[in-house]
Coordinates of C-alpha atoms in Angstrom, one line a residue:
M172 CA 213.0 -19.0 118.9
A173 CA 216.4 -19.9 121.0
A174 CA 218.8 -20.6 118.1
L175 CA 217.0 -17.7 116.0
A176 CA 218.0 -16.0 119.1
T177 CA 221.4 -16.9 118.8
V178 CA 221.8 -16.0 115.3
A179 CA 220.5 -12.8 115.7
K180 CA 223.7 -12.3 118.5
K181 CA 225.7 -13.1 116.2
V182 CA 224.6 -10.8 113.8
W183 CA 224.5 -8.0 116.3
S184 CA 227.6 -8.9 117.1
A185 CA 228.6 -8.3 113.4
R186 CA 227.2 -5.8 112.2
R187 CA 229.7 -3.6 111.8
L188 CA 231.7 -6.2 109.7
L189 CA 229.0 -7.1 106.9
V190 CA 227.8 -3.7 107.2
L191 CA 231.9 -3.1 105.8
L192 CA 231.7 -5.9 103.0
F193 CA 227.8 -6.0 101.9
A194 CA 227.9 -2.1 102.1
P195 CA 229.3 -1.7 98.3
L196 CA 227.7 -4.4 96.5
A197 CA 224.5 -2.7 97.5
L198 CA 225.7 -0.3 96.2
L199 CA 226.7 -1.2 92.5
P200 CA 223.6 -0.4 91.3
V201 CA 224.6 3.1 91.1
V202 CA 228.0 2.6 88.8
F203 CA 225.8 2.0 86.4
A204 CA 222.6 4.0 86.6
L205 CA 224.6 6.7 85.6
P206 CA 227.4 8.4 83.1
P207 CA 230.5 5.8 83.8
K208 CA 232.5 8.9 86.2
E209 CA 229.5 10.9 87.5
G210 CA 228.6 6.9 88.7
R211 CA 231.8 6.0 90.2
C212 CA 231.8 8.8 92.7
L213 CA 228.4 9.1 93.1
F214 CA 228.9 5.3 94.4
V215 CA 231.7 6.6 96.8
I216 CA 229.9 9.3 98.3
L217 CA 227.4 7.0 99.1
L218 CA 229.7 4.8 100.4
M219 CA 231.3 7.1 103.1
A220 CA 227.7 8.4 104.0
V221 CA 226.6 4.8 105.6
Y222 CA 229.7 4.1 106.7
W223 CA 229.9 7.3 108.4
C224 CA 226.2 6.9 108.8
T225 CA 226.8 3.5 110.6
E226 CA 230.9 3.7 112.0
A227 CA 231.7 0.6 110.0
L228 CA 235.3 2.0 110.1
P229 CA 235.8 5.1 112.0
L230 CA 234.5 8.5 111.1
S231 CA 238.9 9.3 110.3
V232 CA 239.1 6.1 108.5
T233 CA 236.1 7.1 106.3
A234 CA 237.5 10.5 105.9
L235 CA 240.2 8.3 104.4
L236 CA 239.1 5.9 101.5
P237 CA 238.7 9.1 99.1
I238 CA 242.8 8.9 99.1
V239 CA 241.8 5.2 98.0
L240 CA 239.4 5.6 96.1
F241 CA 239.1 8.7 93.6
P242 CA 242.6 7.9 92.1
F243 CA 241.9 3.4 91.9
L244 CA 238.3 4.4 89.9
G245 CA 239.3 7.7 87.5
I246 CA 238.0 10.5 88.9
L247 CA 240.5 12.5 90.9
P248 CA 245.1 11.7 90.7
S249 CA 246.7 11.2 94.1
S250 CA 248.8 15.1 93.8
R251 CA 244.9 16.6 93.6
V252 CA 243.1 14.8 96.3
C253 CA 246.1 14.9 99.1
P254 CA 246.1 18.3 99.2
Q255 CA 242.7 18.1 100.4
Y256 CA 243.8 16.9 104.0
F257 CA 245.6 20.7 104.3
L258 CA 243.9 23.2 103.7
D259 CA 244.4 26.8 104.8
T260 CA 240.5 25.8 106.7
N261 CA 242.6 22.7 108.2
F262 CA 245.0 24.8 109.5
L263 CA 242.2 27.4 111.1
F264 CA 240.9 24.9 112.6
L265 CA 244.1 22.9 114.4
S266 CA 245.3 27.1 115.7
G267 CA 242.0 27.4 117.6
L268 CA 243.2 23.9 119.1
I269 CA 246.0 24.3 120.0
M270 CA 244.6 28.0 121.7
A271 CA 242.2 25.8 123.3
T272 CA 244.6 23.3 124.7
A273 CA 246.3 26.4 126.1
I274 CA 243.2 27.5 127.3
E275 CA 242.5 24.0 129.4
E276 CA 246.4 23.7 130.0
W277 CA 246.6 26.5 132.9
N278 CA 243.4 25.9 134.0
L279 CA 241.7 29.3 132.5
H280 CA 238.3 27.6 131.2
R281 CA 237.2 27.2 135.6
R282 CA 238.4 30.3 136.5
I283 CA 236.2 31.8 133.9
A284 CA 233.3 29.0 134.5
L285 CA 233.6 30.0 138.1
K286 CA 233.7 33.3 138.6
V287 CA 230.4 33.9 136.2
L288 CA 228.4 31.6 137.8
M289 CA 229.8 33.3 141.8
L290 CA 228.1 36.8 138.9
V291 CA 224.7 34.9 138.7
G292 CA 223.4 33.6 142.2
V293 CA 222.5 30.7 142.9
Q294 CA 218.6 29.9 142.5
P295 CA 218.7 27.2 140.8
A296 CA 216.7 29.0 137.5
W297 CA 220.0 31.9 137.8
L298 CA 222.8 29.0 138.1
I299 CA 221.7 27.1 135.4
L300 CA 221.5 30.4 133.2
G301 CA 225.0 30.5 134.2
M302 CA 225.6 26.7 133.0
M303 CA 224.5 27.8 129.5
V304 CA 225.9 30.9 128.5
T305 CA 229.3 29.4 130.9
T306 CA 229.2 26.7 128.3
S307 CA 227.9 29.1 125.5
F308 CA 231.1 30.6 125.4
L309 CA 233.5 27.9 126.5
S310 CA 232.8 25.9 123.5
M311 CA 232.7 29.3 121.1
W312 CA 236.2 28.3 121.5
L313 CA 237.0 25.2 123.1
S314 CA 235.8 21.4 121.3
N315 CA 231.7 20.7 122.9
T316 CA 233.1 17.6 123.9
A317 CA 235.8 19.6 126.2
S318 CA 232.5 22.0 126.9
T319 CA 230.6 19.5 128.7
A320 CA 233.2 17.8 130.2
M321 CA 234.7 20.1 132.4
M322 CA 231.2 21.9 133.1
L323 CA 229.4 18.4 134.6
P324 CA 231.2 17.8 137.0
I325 CA 230.8 21.8 138.5
A326 CA 227.3 21.2 138.2
S327 CA 227.7 17.5 140.1
A328 CA 229.2 19.2 142.7
I329 CA 226.9 22.5 143.6
L330 CA 224.2 19.8 142.7
K331 CA 224.9 17.4 146.2
S332 CA 225.9 20.8 148.3
L333 CA 222.1 21.9 147.0
F334 CA 220.9 18.8 147.8
G335 CA 223.8 16.4 149.2
Q336 CA 224.8 13.1 148.9
K337 CA 220.9 11.3 148.2
E338 CA 220.7 12.5 145.1
A339 CA 224.3 12.7 144.5
R340 CA 225.1 9.2 145.3
K341 CA 222.8 7.4 142.2
D342 CA 225.5 6.6 140.1
L343 CA 227.1 9.8 139.3
S344 CA 230.6 8.9 138.3
W345 CA 231.6 10.8 135.4
E346 CA 234.8 8.9 135.2
S347 CA 233.1 5.5 134.2
E348 CA 233.8 3.9 131.2
E349 CA 229.8 4.3 130.0
N350 CA 230.6 8.1 130.1
A351 CA 234.0 7.4 128.1
A352 CA 233.1 4.7 125.5
A353 CA 229.3 7.3 124.7
V354 CA 232.6 9.8 123.9
R355 CA 234.6 7.4 121.6
T356 CA 232.0 5.7 119.8
N357 CA 231.3 9.5 118.3
G358 CA 235.3 9.6 117.4
L359 CA 236.0 12.1 119.3
H360 CA 238.5 12.3 122.4
T361 CA 238.1 12.5 125.2
V362 CA 238.9 15.5 128.1
P363 CA 239.8 12.9 131.5
T364 CA 241.2 15.8 133.2
E365 CA 238.3 18.2 133.3
M366 CA 236.1 15.6 134.3
Q367 CA 238.0 13.7 137.6
S368 CA 238.2 17.2 138.6
L369 CA 235.6 17.7 141.0
A370 CA 234.4 14.7 141.1
S371 CA 236.2 13.5 143.4
T372 CA 234.9 16.8 145.7
E373 CA 233.3 15.9 149.1
D374 CA 230.1 15.4 149.8
K375 CA 229.2 18.3 151.0
D376 CA 227.9 18.1 154.6
C377 CA 223.3 17.2 153.7
P378 CA 222.0 16.1 157.9
E379 CA 220.1 12.7 157.5
E380 CA 216.5 14.3 159.4
M381 CA 216.1 17.2 156.2
E382 CA 216.2 14.0 153.7
A383 CA 213.5 12.2 155.5
S384 CA 211.9 16.0 155.9
C385 CA 211.1 16.4 152.7
S386 CA 208.5 15.8 150.0
K387 CA 207.0 14.0 148.1
K388 CA 206.9 17.1 146.0
E389 CA 209.5 18.0 146.8
E390 CA 211.6 15.4 145.9
E391 CA 210.1 16.0 142.7
Y392 CA 211.5 19.2 142.2
R393 CA 215.4 17.7 143.5
R394 CA 215.1 15.8 140.8
N395 CA 213.5 18.4 137.9
I396 CA 216.4 20.8 139.0
W397 CA 219.0 17.9 138.8
K398 CA 218.0 16.6 134.9
G399 CA 217.4 20.8 134.5
F400 CA 221.4 21.7 135.2
L401 CA 222.5 18.1 133.3
I402 CA 220.4 18.8 130.3
S403 CA 221.7 22.6 129.5
I404 CA 225.1 22.0 129.2
P405 CA 225.0 19.6 126.2
Y406 CA 222.5 22.2 124.8
S407 CA 224.1 25.6 126.2
A408 CA 227.3 23.3 124.4
S409 CA 225.9 22.4 120.7
I410 CA 224.5 25.7 120.2
G411 CA 228.1 28.3 121.3
G412 CA 229.8 26.2 118.8
T413 CA 227.9 27.7 115.9
A414 CA 228.2 30.9 116.5
T415 CA 233.0 30.9 115.6
L416 CA 234.5 29.2 112.5
T417 CA 236.5 27.7 114.4
G418 CA 233.9 26.5 117.7
T419 CA 232.8 23.4 115.5
P420 CA 233.4 21.1 112.9
P421 CA 230.4 22.0 110.1
N422 CA 230.9 25.6 110.3
L423 CA 234.8 24.9 109.0
I424 CA 233.9 22.7 106.5
L425 CA 231.2 25.1 104.8
L426 CA 234.0 27.1 103.9
G427 CA 235.7 24.5 102.8
Q428 CA 233.1 23.3 100.4
L429 CA 233.0 27.6 99.4
K430 CA 235.8 27.6 98.4
S431 CA 236.5 24.6 96.7
F432 CA 232.5 25.2 94.8
F433 CA 233.2 29.1 94.9
P434 CA 236.1 30.2 94.4
E435 CA 235.9 33.8 93.7
C436 CA 233.5 34.1 97.3
D437 CA 234.9 35.7 99.6
V438 CA 232.0 36.8 101.8
V439 CA 232.7 33.9 105.3
N440 CA 235.6 34.6 107.7
F441 CA 235.6 34.2 111.7
G442 CA 234.1 37.8 111.4
S443 CA 231.4 38.0 108.7
W444 CA 230.5 34.4 110.2
F445 CA 230.6 36.0 113.9
I446 CA 227.8 38.7 113.1
F447 CA 225.5 35.9 112.0
A448 CA 225.8 33.5 114.6
F449 CA 226.0 35.3 117.7
P450 CA 223.3 36.8 117.9
L451 CA 221.3 34.1 116.4
M452 CA 223.7 32.1 120.0
L453 CA 222.2 34.6 122.6
L454 CA 218.7 34.3 121.2
F455 CA 218.6 30.2 121.3
L456 CA 220.6 30.7 124.8
L457 CA 217.4 32.4 126.4
V458 CA 214.4 30.8 124.7
G459 CA 215.9 28.1 125.7
W460 CA 216.7 29.0 128.7
L461 CA 213.2 30.3 129.6
W462 CA 211.5 26.4 127.9
I463 CA 214.2 24.8 130.1
S464 CA 213.6 26.4 133.5
F465 CA 209.9 26.5 132.8
L466 CA 210.7 23.0 132.5
Y467 CA 213.4 20.9 135.3
G468 CA 214.3 24.5 136.4
G469 CA 211.1 25.6 139.4
M470 CA 210.7 28.5 136.8
T471 CA 206.9 29.8 137.2
L472 CA 205.2 33.2 137.1
R473 CA 203.9 32.9 141.0
G474 CA 207.7 30.7 141.6
W475 CA 208.8 34.0 141.3
R476 CA 207.0 36.1 144.4
K477 CA 206.7 32.6 146.2
K478 CA 208.9 33.0 149.3
K479 CA 211.3 30.1 149.6
S480 CA 211.6 27.6 152.5
E481 CA 213.9 27.8 154.1
I482 CA 215.2 24.1 153.2
R483 CA 215.9 26.0 150.1
A484 CA 217.2 29.4 150.8
D485 CA 220.0 27.1 152.8
A486 CA 221.0 24.9 150.0
E487 CA 221.3 27.9 148.1
E488 CA 223.2 28.8 150.4
R489 CA 225.5 26.1 150.7
A490 CA 226.2 26.3 146.3
G491 CA 227.1 29.5 146.9
A492 CA 229.8 28.3 149.6
V493 CA 230.9 25.4 146.9
I494 CA 231.3 27.6 144.0
R495 CA 233.5 30.3 146.1
E496 CA 235.6 27.3 147.7
E497 CA 236.2 26.0 144.1
F498 CA 237.3 29.6 142.8
Q499 CA 239.4 30.7 146.2
N500 CA 240.9 26.3 145.0
L501 CA 242.5 28.2 142.2
G502 CA 245.1 30.2 144.0
P503 CA 245.9 34.0 142.3
I504 CA 245.9 34.4 138.7
K505 CA 249.7 32.6 137.0
F506 CA 251.8 34.8 134.8
A507 CA 251.0 32.4 132.6
E508 CA 246.8 32.1 133.0
Q509 CA 247.2 36.4 132.4
A510 CA 249.5 35.2 129.0
V511 CA 247.2 32.7 128.0
F512 CA 244.8 35.5 128.5
I513 CA 246.4 38.2 126.6
L514 CA 247.0 35.8 123.8
F515 CA 243.4 34.4 123.0
C516 CA 241.8 38.1 123.0
M517 CA 245.1 39.1 119.9
F518 CA 243.4 36.2 118.5
A519 CA 239.9 36.3 119.3
I520 CA 240.2 40.4 117.6
L521 CA 243.1 39.7 114.6
L522 CA 240.5 36.7 113.4
F523 CA 237.6 39.0 114.0
S524 CA 239.2 42.3 112.2
R525 CA 241.0 41.3 109.3
D526 CA 238.2 41.7 107.1
P527 CA 235.1 42.1 109.2
K528 CA 233.4 43.2 106.0
F529 CA 231.5 46.7 107.6
I530 CA 234.5 48.5 107.7
P531 CA 238.0 47.1 106.6
G532 CA 240.5 45.2 108.1
W533 CA 244.0 45.0 108.9
A534 CA 244.0 43.3 106.0
N535 CA 244.4 45.9 103.9
F536 CA 247.6 47.0 104.8
F537 CA 249.3 43.9 102.8
T538 CA 248.5 41.7 99.4
P539 CA 245.3 41.2 98.4
G540 CA 244.4 38.0 98.7
F541 CA 247.7 36.7 100.4
L542 CA 246.6 36.3 104.3
S543 CA 243.5 34.4 105.9
D544 CA 242.6 34.3 108.9
A545 CA 244.7 30.5 108.8
V546 CA 247.6 33.0 108.8
T547 CA 246.5 34.9 111.3
G548 CA 245.6 32.1 113.5
V549 CA 248.5 29.5 112.7
A550 CA 251.0 32.9 114.1
I551 CA 249.0 34.0 117.4
V552 CA 249.2 30.3 118.6
T553 CA 252.8 30.1 117.3
I554 CA 254.1 32.7 120.5
L555 CA 252.2 30.1 122.7
F556 CA 255.4 27.4 122.4
F557 CA 258.2 29.8 123.0
F558 CA 256.5 32.0 125.4
P559 CA 258.0 32.0 129.2
S560 CA 255.3 30.3 132.1
Q561 CA 256.3 32.0 134.2
R562 CA 257.4 36.1 134.4
P563 CA 260.9 37.1 133.3
S564 CA 263.7 39.1 135.2
I565 CA 266.1 41.1 134.5
K566 CA 267.7 39.8 137.4
W567 CA 268.5 36.4 136.9
W568 CA 270.7 37.4 134.3
F569 CA 273.0 38.9 136.9
D570 CA 272.0 36.5 139.3
F571 CA 275.1 34.2 139.0
K572 CA 274.2 32.0 141.9
A573 CA 270.3 31.7 140.5
P574 CA 269.6 28.2 139.0
N575 CA 270.4 27.7 135.1
T576 CA 267.2 26.4 134.5
E577 CA 265.5 26.2 131.3
T578 CA 262.5 27.9 131.6
K579 CA 259.2 25.7 130.5
P580 CA 257.2 27.8 127.7
L581 CA 253.5 28.2 127.7
L582 CA 252.6 25.8 125.6
T583 CA 254.4 22.0 124.9
W584 CA 254.7 20.3 121.5
K585 CA 254.4 16.8 123.9
K586 CA 250.9 18.5 125.4
A587 CA 249.4 19.6 121.7
Q588 CA 250.3 16.7 120.3
D589 CA 248.4 14.4 123.2
T590 CA 245.4 16.8 123.4
V591 CA 244.2 17.6 119.3
P592 CA 242.7 14.8 118.0
W593 CA 243.8 15.1 115.0
N594 CA 241.4 12.9 113.8
I595 CA 239.2 16.2 113.0
I596 CA 241.9 17.3 111.0
L597 CA 241.0 14.6 108.6
L598 CA 237.3 14.4 109.0
L599 CA 237.2 18.1 108.0
G600 CA 240.1 16.2 104.9
G601 CA 237.5 13.9 103.2
G602 CA 235.3 16.5 103.1
F603 CA 237.6 18.7 101.1
A604 CA 237.8 15.8 99.0
M605 CA 234.2 14.2 98.7
A606 CA 233.4 17.6 97.4
K607 CA 236.3 18.0 94.6
G608 CA 235.2 15.3 93.9
C609 CA 231.9 15.9 92.8
E610 CA 232.8 19.2 91.5
E611 CA 235.6 17.3 89.3
S612 CA 233.6 14.0 88.2
G613 CA 230.6 16.4 86.8
L614 CA 228.1 14.8 90.1
S615 CA 227.2 18.6 90.5
A616 CA 226.2 18.6 87.7
W617 CA 224.1 16.1 87.8
I618 CA 222.9 16.4 91.1
S619 CA 221.7 20.5 89.7
N620 CA 220.1 18.7 86.4
Q621 CA 218.2 16.1 89.2
L622 CA 216.5 19.7 90.6
H623 CA 214.8 20.8 88.2
P624 CA 211.6 20.1 89.4
L625 CA 212.4 22.0 92.1
E626 CA 212.9 25.3 90.2
N627 CA 209.5 27.0 91.2
M628 CA 209.7 26.4 94.9
P629 CA 209.9 29.3 96.6
P630 CA 213.3 29.7 98.5
A631 CA 211.7 30.4 102.1
L632 CA 210.3 26.9 101.8
A633 CA 212.8 25.8 100.9
V634 CA 215.3 26.7 103.5
L635 CA 212.4 25.7 105.9
L636 CA 212.6 22.2 104.8
I637 CA 216.3 21.9 104.5
T638 CA 216.5 23.1 107.7
S639 CA 214.2 21.1 109.7
V640 CA 215.0 17.4 107.4
V641 CA 218.7 18.6 108.4
A642 CA 218.4 18.4 112.1
F643 CA 216.4 15.8 111.9
F644 CA 218.9 14.1 110.3
T645 CA 221.9 14.9 112.4
E646 CA 220.1 13.1 115.5
F647 CA 221.1 9.8 114.1
A648 CA 224.8 10.1 112.4
S649 CA 226.9 12.7 113.4
N650 CA 226.6 16.5 112.9
T651 CA 230.2 16.2 110.5
A652 CA 228.8 13.1 108.9
T653 CA 225.2 15.2 107.5
V654 CA 227.0 18.4 106.1
I655 CA 229.4 16.8 104.6
I656 CA 226.8 14.9 103.0
F657 CA 223.9 18.3 102.3
L658 CA 226.8 21.2 101.1
P659 CA 227.1 18.9 97.8
V660 CA 222.9 18.7 97.2
L661 CA 221.8 22.9 99.1
S662 CA 225.2 24.0 96.3
E663 CA 223.3 22.8 93.5
L664 CA 219.7 23.5 94.1
A665 CA 220.2 26.9 94.8
I666 CA 222.5 27.0 91.2
R667 CA 218.5 26.5 90.2
L668 CA 216.4 28.2 92.7
R669 CA 218.7 30.9 91.6
V670 CA 219.1 32.2 94.8
H671 CA 222.2 33.2 96.6
P672 CA 224.1 29.8 97.6
L673 CA 224.8 31.0 101.3
Y674 CA 220.6 30.7 101.8
L675 CA 220.5 27.4 101.7
M676 CA 224.0 26.2 102.4
I677 CA 224.5 28.9 106.2
P678 CA 221.1 27.1 107.9
G679 CA 222.1 23.4 106.4
T680 CA 225.6 23.8 108.4
V681 CA 223.8 25.6 111.4
G682 CA 221.5 23.0 111.1
C683 CA 223.8 20.3 112.2
S684 CA 224.4 21.1 115.4
Y685 CA 220.7 21.4 116.5
A686 CA 220.4 17.6 118.0
F687 CA 219.1 17.9 121.1
M688 CA 216.4 14.6 121.0
L689 CA 218.3 11.1 121.6
P690 CA 221.7 10.6 123.8
V691 CA 223.2 9.6 120.6
S692 CA 223.1 13.0 118.8
T693 CA 225.8 14.4 120.1
P694 CA 229.0 13.5 122.1
P695 CA 228.4 15.8 124.8
N696 CA 224.0 13.9 124.9
S697 CA 226.1 11.1 125.9
I698 CA 228.6 12.6 128.7
A699 CA 225.5 14.0 130.2
F700 CA 223.0 10.9 129.2
A701 CA 225.5 9.0 130.3
S702 CA 225.2 10.0 134.3
G703 CA 222.5 8.1 134.8
H704 CA 219.8 11.0 135.7
L705 CA 218.1 11.5 132.2
L706 CA 215.7 9.2 130.7
V707 CA 215.6 9.0 126.9
K708 CA 211.9 10.2 127.6
D709 CA 213.6 13.2 129.3
M710 CA 215.9 14.3 126.3
V711 CA 213.1 13.8 124.2
R712 CA 211.0 15.7 125.9
A713 CA 213.5 19.1 126.5
G714 CA 215.3 18.5 123.1
F715 CA 211.8 18.3 120.5
L716 CA 210.9 21.8 121.0
M717 CA 214.6 22.9 120.9
N718 CA 214.5 21.4 117.7
L719 CA 211.5 23.3 117.0
M720 CA 212.9 26.7 118.3
G721 CA 216.2 26.3 116.7
V722 CA 214.8 26.2 112.8
L723 CA 212.0 28.9 113.3
L724 CA 215.3 31.2 114.9
L725 CA 217.4 30.2 112.5
N726 CA 215.1 31.1 109.1
L727 CA 214.4 33.8 111.4
A728 CA 217.9 34.7 111.7
I729 CA 219.1 33.9 107.5
N730 CA 215.5 36.6 106.5
T731 CA 216.7 39.6 108.3
W732 CA 219.6 40.3 110.1
A733 CA 221.6 37.7 108.0
Q734 CA 220.6 39.5 104.3
T735 CA 222.4 42.5 105.4
I736 CA 225.7 40.3 106.5
F737 CA 226.3 38.2 103.3
Q738 CA 223.5 40.1 100.8
L739 CA 221.8 37.0 100.5
G740 CA 218.7 39.0 98.3
T741 CA 221.5 38.9 95.3
F742 CA 222.5 35.9 93.1
P743 CA 226.4 36.6 92.4
D744 CA 228.4 37.0 89.8
W745 CA 230.1 34.5 91.7
A746 CA 227.5 31.9 91.6
R747 CA 227.1 32.3 88.4
N748 CA 230.0 31.6 86.8
H749 CA 230.0 28.5 88.6
S750 CA 226.5 28.1 86.8
A751 CA 227.6 27.9 83.3
S752 CA 230.6 26.3 84.6
V753 CA 228.2 23.8 85.2
T754 CA 225.8 23.5 82.5
A755 CA 228.4 24.2 79.9
P756 CA 229.9 20.3 79.8
S757 CA 226.5 19.0 79.8
F758 CA 225.9 21.5 76.5
T759 CA 229.3 19.7 75.1
L760 CA 228.2 16.5 76.3
A761 CA 225.6 16.7 74.4
N762 CA 225.9 18.3 71.0
G763 CA 228.5 15.7 70.9
T764 CA 225.9 12.5 70.6
L765 CA 223.4 14.9 67.9
R766 CA 227.3 14.2 66.2
T767 CA 227.4 10.7 67.5
L768 CA 224.3 9.7 65.9

């Protein structure tokens, strides 16, 4: 038994290398089971899916495999593969990341977060709401990981003031190696400056006799409040990222794959997506807050009428003092913060109003088809690299004694280079290259033919099944890998069902972000779990119902207001044209076979 255990440990230690070597051999029969070109393309896609799910290679390195395998296997020439890694969708995402870097550089996000917390009040349930609203808003523009990494130390400082040192000393080490490893494991960058910002806050004084007088019920209440705070932040980060196209990579992968599969489709842009996803985000946040507050936040029907104990009242007063103190420590708002805030507002407004569909956008004043969201985003963030971070003064030009030092811009390229997660750009490119390979190799047509038995399925039932399967699958794989794998299948299923492709593709995309049950599901979940205050059963208990509510709310949205925004009740011409082009090659192939016979 000892020898068997040793061998098992060695196999586990070498698991990544074993998967890397044996996965291609295990998938080799796929090449011979399908027509030659389609089989080779499916082999590459399944191989990438295995590597993504097992992380045998880093996610971004796996995304580079099409550059090597597609030309070698005769699927696509490199001149057709490489441009997929720098489509305009990638530049839209890059502009969002650069804007987020500028916001973090000048601490504008912390000022917004603390101001919101000051407004909502200091009762635990209201503080949880403030945390969720703030985190979700930040996650619309920053990465989900960065938003979570910033808000958790703020929650730590508030909880220390609420409950004193006893709970705070249980291993709340936000800059621990476990935390950093959890983020790195999911293939995203760490945010050390935010992780350390409030973790070093001194513990507030709390009399020992106050701790001793707490009953078991009070101790359980405290533990639940800790769990409620910690669990609400990663959940709201995942929900908030769905509200904008730049909020999370799956949304941009949908946009890129739409342009690949349906070049004539122009109904999805920043404005139309925001009109659909923002109400869904607000509704999910409200329902999620009620669930977390009843589960962990001490909210009960009797609790609203029950008078607070003196201990709790004092604790809430200390929490309010901590929030006010941290806000005052930021000092008066700086010129650079004002400039970044104005540019951020311009960034959001111009993206939203370029072509909102329900009214003419400002892009109508220019040549049709020339402007995209990427043009708008890059134009605004370019200003960050030359706009001064200090208020310009005319007197400086006439004061010959003034120091002749160069003014620092709002953002330097070195800062952007160090902070932007370039691996995500490559991950997006890998998804677009995979979609192009499916289309050019004829694999899309083959998948379409295999989905023939599903033609009689009611579309509403198809949406419910898709969102349920995707939400379950993304618990064990990254949301980016999940959406890359599922979107080609969903687009072909929509063609077979003769429904609007977005009717299936949008729920599949948004459902990839609804991963709440396991610590490994998303980097925000991993960061919260690494605190040591959450057990897996706590996340499963809260996350199961969150997953269920997310699936139901998403189905509600796609069958109500999304119908009007994206005209989902019709089968569009661009989908009909794609259907004709997909079926044409198989018809030609059949005729050729008959002639040969």
